[in-house]
PDB file of C-alpha atoms in Angstrom:
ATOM      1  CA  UNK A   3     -85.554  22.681  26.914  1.00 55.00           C
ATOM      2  CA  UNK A   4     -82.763  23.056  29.281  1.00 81.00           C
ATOM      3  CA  UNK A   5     -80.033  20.831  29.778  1.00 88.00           C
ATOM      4  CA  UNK A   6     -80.008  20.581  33.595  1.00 93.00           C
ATOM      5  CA  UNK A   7     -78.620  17.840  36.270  1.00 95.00           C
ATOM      6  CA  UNK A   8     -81.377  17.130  38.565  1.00 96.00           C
ATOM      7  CA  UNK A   9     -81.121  15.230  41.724  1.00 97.00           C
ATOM      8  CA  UNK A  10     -84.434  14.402  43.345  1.00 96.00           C
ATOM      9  CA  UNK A  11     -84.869  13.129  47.004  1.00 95.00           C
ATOM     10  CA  UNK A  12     -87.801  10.748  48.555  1.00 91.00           C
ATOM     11  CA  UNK A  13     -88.084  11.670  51.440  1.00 92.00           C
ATOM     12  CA  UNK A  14     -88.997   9.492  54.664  1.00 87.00           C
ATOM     13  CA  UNK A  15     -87.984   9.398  57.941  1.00 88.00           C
ATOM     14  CA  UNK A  16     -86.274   6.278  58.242  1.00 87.00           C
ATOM     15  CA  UNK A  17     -84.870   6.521  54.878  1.00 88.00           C
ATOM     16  CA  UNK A  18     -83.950   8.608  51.885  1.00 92.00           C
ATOM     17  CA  UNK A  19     -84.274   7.540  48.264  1.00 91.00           C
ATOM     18  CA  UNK A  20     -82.659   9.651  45.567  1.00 94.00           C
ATOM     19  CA  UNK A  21     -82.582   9.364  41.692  1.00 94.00           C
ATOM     20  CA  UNK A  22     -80.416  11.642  39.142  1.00 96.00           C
ATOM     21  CA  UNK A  23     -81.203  12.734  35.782  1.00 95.00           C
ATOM     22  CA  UNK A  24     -80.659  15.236  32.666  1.00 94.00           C
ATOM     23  CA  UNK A  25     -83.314  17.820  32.233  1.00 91.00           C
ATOM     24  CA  UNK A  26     -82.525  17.443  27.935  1.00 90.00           C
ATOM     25  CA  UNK A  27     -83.801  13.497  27.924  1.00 89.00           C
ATOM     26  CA  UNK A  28     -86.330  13.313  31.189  1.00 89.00           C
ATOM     27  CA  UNK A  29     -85.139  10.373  32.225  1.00 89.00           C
ATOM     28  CA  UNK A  30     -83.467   9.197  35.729  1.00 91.00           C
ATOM     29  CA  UNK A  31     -82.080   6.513  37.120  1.00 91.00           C
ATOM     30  CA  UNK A  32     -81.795   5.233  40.626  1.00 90.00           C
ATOM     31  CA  UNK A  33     -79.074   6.536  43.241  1.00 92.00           C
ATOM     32  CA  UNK A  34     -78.668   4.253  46.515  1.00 87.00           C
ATOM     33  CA  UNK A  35     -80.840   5.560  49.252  1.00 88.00           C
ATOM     34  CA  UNK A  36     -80.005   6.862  52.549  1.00 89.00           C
ATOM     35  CA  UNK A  37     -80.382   6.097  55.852  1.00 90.00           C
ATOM     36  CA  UNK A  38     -82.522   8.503  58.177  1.00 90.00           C
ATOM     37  CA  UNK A  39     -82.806   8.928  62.133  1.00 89.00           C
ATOM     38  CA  UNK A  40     -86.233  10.238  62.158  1.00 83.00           C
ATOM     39  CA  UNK A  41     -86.000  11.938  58.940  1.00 81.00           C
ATOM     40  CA  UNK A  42     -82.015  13.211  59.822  1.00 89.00           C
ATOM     41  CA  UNK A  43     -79.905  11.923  57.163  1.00 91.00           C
ATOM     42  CA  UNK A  44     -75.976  11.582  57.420  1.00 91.00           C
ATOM     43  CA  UNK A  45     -75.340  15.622  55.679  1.00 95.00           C
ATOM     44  CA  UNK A  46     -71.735  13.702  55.055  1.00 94.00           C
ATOM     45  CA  UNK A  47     -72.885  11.438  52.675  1.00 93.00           C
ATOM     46  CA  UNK A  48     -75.482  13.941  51.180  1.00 95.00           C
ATOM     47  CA  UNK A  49     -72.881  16.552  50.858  1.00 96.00           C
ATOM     48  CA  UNK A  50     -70.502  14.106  48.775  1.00 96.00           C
ATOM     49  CA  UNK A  51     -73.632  13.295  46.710  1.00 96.00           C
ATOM     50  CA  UNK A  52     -74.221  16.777  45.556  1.00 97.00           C
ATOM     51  CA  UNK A  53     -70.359  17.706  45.170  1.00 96.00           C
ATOM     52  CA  UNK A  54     -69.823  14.253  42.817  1.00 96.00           C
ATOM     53  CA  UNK A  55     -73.135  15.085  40.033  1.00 96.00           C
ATOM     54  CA  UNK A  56     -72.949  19.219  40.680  1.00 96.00           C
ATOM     55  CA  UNK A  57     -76.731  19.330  40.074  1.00 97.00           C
ATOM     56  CA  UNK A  58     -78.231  22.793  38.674  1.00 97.00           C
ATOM     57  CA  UNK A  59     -81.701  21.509  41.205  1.00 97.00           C
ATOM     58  CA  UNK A  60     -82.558  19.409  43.354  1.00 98.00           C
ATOM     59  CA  UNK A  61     -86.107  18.244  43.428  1.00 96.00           C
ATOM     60  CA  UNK A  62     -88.010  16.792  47.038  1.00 96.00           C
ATOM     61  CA  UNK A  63     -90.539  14.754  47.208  1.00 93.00           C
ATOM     62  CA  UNK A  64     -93.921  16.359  48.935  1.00 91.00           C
ATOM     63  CA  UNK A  65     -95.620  13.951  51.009  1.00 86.00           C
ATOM     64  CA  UNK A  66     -99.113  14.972  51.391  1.00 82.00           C
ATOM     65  CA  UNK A  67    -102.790  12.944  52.233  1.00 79.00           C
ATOM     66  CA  UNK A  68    -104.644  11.612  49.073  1.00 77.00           C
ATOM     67  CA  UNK A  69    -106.809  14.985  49.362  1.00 85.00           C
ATOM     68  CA  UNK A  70    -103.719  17.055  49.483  1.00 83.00           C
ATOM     69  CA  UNK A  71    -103.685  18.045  52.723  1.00 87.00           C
ATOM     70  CA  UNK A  72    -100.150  18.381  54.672  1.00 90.00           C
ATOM     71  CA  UNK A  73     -99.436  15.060  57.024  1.00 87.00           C
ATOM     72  CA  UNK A  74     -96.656  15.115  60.240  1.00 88.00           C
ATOM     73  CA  UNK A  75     -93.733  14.292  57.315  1.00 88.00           C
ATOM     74  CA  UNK A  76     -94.526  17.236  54.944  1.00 93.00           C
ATOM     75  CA  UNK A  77     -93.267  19.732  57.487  1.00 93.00           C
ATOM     76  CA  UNK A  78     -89.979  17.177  57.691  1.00 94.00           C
ATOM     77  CA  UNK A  79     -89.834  17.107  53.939  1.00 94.00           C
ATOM     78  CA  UNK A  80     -90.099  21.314  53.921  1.00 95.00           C
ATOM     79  CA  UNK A  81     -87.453  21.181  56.226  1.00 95.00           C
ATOM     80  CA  UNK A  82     -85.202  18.749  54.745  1.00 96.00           C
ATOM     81  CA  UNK A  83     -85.190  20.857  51.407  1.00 97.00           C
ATOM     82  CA  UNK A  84     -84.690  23.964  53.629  1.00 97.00           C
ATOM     83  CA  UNK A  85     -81.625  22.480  54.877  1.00 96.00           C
ATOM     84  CA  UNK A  86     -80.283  21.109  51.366  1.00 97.00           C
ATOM     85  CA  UNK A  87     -80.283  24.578  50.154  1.00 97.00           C
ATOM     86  CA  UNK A  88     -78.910  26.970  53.265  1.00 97.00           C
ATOM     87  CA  UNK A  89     -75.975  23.957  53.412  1.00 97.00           C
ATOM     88  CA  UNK A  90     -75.348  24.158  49.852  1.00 97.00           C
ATOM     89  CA  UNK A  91     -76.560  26.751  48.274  1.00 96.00           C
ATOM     90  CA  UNK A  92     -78.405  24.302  45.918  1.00 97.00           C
ATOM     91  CA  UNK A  93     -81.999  25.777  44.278  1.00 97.00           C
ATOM     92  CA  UNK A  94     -84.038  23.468  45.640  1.00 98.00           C
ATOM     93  CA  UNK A  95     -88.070  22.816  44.581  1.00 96.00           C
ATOM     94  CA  UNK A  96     -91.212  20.433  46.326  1.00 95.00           C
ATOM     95  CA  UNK A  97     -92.752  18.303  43.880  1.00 92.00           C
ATOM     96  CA  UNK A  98     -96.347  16.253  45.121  1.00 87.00           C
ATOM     97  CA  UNK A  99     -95.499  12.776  45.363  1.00 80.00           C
ATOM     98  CA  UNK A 100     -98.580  11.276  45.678  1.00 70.00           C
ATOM     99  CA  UNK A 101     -98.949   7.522  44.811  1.00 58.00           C
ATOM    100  CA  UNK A 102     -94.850   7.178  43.836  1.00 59.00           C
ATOM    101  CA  UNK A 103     -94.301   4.726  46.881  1.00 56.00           C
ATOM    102  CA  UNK A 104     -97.053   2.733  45.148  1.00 56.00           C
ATOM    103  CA  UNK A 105     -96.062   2.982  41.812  1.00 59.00           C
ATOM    104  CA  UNK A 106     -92.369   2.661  42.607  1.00 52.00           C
ATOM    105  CA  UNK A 107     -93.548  -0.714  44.706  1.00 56.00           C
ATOM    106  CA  UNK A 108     -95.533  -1.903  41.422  1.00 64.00           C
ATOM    107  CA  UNK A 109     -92.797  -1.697  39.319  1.00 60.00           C
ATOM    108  CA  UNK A 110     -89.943  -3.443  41.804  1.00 52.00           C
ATOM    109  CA  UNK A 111     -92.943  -6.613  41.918  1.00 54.00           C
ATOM    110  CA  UNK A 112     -93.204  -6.905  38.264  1.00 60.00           C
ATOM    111  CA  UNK A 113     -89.630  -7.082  38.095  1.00 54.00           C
ATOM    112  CA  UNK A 114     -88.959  -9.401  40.897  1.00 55.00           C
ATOM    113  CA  UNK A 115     -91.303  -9.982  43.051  1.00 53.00           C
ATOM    114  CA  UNK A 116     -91.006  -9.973  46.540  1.00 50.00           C
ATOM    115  CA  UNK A 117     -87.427 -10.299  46.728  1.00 49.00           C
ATOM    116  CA  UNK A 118     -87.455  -6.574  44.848  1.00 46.00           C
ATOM    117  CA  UNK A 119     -89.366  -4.797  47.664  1.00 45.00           C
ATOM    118  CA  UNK A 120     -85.986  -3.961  50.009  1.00 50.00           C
ATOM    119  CA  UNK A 121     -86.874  -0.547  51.285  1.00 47.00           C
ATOM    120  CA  UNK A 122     -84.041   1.572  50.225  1.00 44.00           C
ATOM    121  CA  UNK A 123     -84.903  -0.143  46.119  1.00 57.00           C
ATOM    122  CA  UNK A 124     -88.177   1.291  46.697  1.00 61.00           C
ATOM    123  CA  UNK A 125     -87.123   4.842  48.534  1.00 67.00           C
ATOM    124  CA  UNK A 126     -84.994   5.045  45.004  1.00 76.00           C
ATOM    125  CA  UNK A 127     -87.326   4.157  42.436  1.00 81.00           C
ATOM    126  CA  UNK A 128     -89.631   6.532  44.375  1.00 84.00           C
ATOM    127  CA  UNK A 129     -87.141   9.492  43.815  1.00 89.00           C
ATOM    128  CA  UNK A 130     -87.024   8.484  40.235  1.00 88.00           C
ATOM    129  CA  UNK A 131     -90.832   8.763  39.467  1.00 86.00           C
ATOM    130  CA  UNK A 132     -90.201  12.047  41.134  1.00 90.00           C
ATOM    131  CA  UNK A 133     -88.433  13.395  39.203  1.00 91.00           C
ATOM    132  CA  UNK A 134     -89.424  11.548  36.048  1.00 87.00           C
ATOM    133  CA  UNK A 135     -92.941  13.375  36.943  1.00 85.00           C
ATOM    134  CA  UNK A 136     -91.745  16.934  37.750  1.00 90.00           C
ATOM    135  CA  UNK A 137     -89.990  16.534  34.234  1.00 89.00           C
ATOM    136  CA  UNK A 138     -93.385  15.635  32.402  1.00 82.00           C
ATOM    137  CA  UNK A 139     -95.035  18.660  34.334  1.00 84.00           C
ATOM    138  CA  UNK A 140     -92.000  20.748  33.078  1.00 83.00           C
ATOM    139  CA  UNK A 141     -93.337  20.307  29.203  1.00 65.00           C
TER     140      UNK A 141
END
């Protein structure tokens, strides 16, 4: 087991969840989301991101149909990544994110209710069952 940083990204076109963890205890926690103009965030504000947590890879969400095929935002998602790693030179890997919007959704309402549903909550509790997943498919 490695003892990586790992920043993971949800990926939407309005906005941008993303979630940080350590590779040695598979956890991660919620970072504040960002905000998108059709799926172009502010490289600013991701660039400060990266150079505060230095993180060894950075993990995107996938968005694909329920029977895996590619939808209009997976080729926004490939490019996003693209772009996260010829900008910074960050190794950068896809990771299927089927049903994390829904899970991430679940959770928020059974710990708050509808008040807990603000988009950019969800967007970042989406990156962290991301990343929480791609570290349970790691072991």
């Amino acid at each position: 087991m490695k003892n990586r940083t790992i920043i993971a990204f949800d990926f939407g076109t309005h906005s941008i969840g993303a979630a940080i963890g350590q590779e040695i205890t598979g956890t991660a926690r919620a970072l504040s989301a960002f905000k998108a103009n059709e799926g172009s965030p502010n490289w600013v504000l991701i660039e400060k991101l990266l150079q505060e947590w230095q993180p060894d890879l950075v993990i995107v969400g996938l968005p694909l149909n329920m029977d895996g095929t590619e939808q209009p935002v997976t080729a926004q998602a490939r490019k996003f990544a693209n772009r996260i790693h010829g900008r910074f030179g960050v190794p950068v890997e896809l990771h299927d994110e089927r049903l994390t919007t829904v899970e991430a959704r679940s959770h928020l309402f059974d710990h708050g209710g509808f008040k807990a549903l603000n988009k950019g909550r969800v967007d970042s509790v989406s990156a962290v069952i991301i990343l929480e997943s791609w570290f349970e498919q790691q072991y």
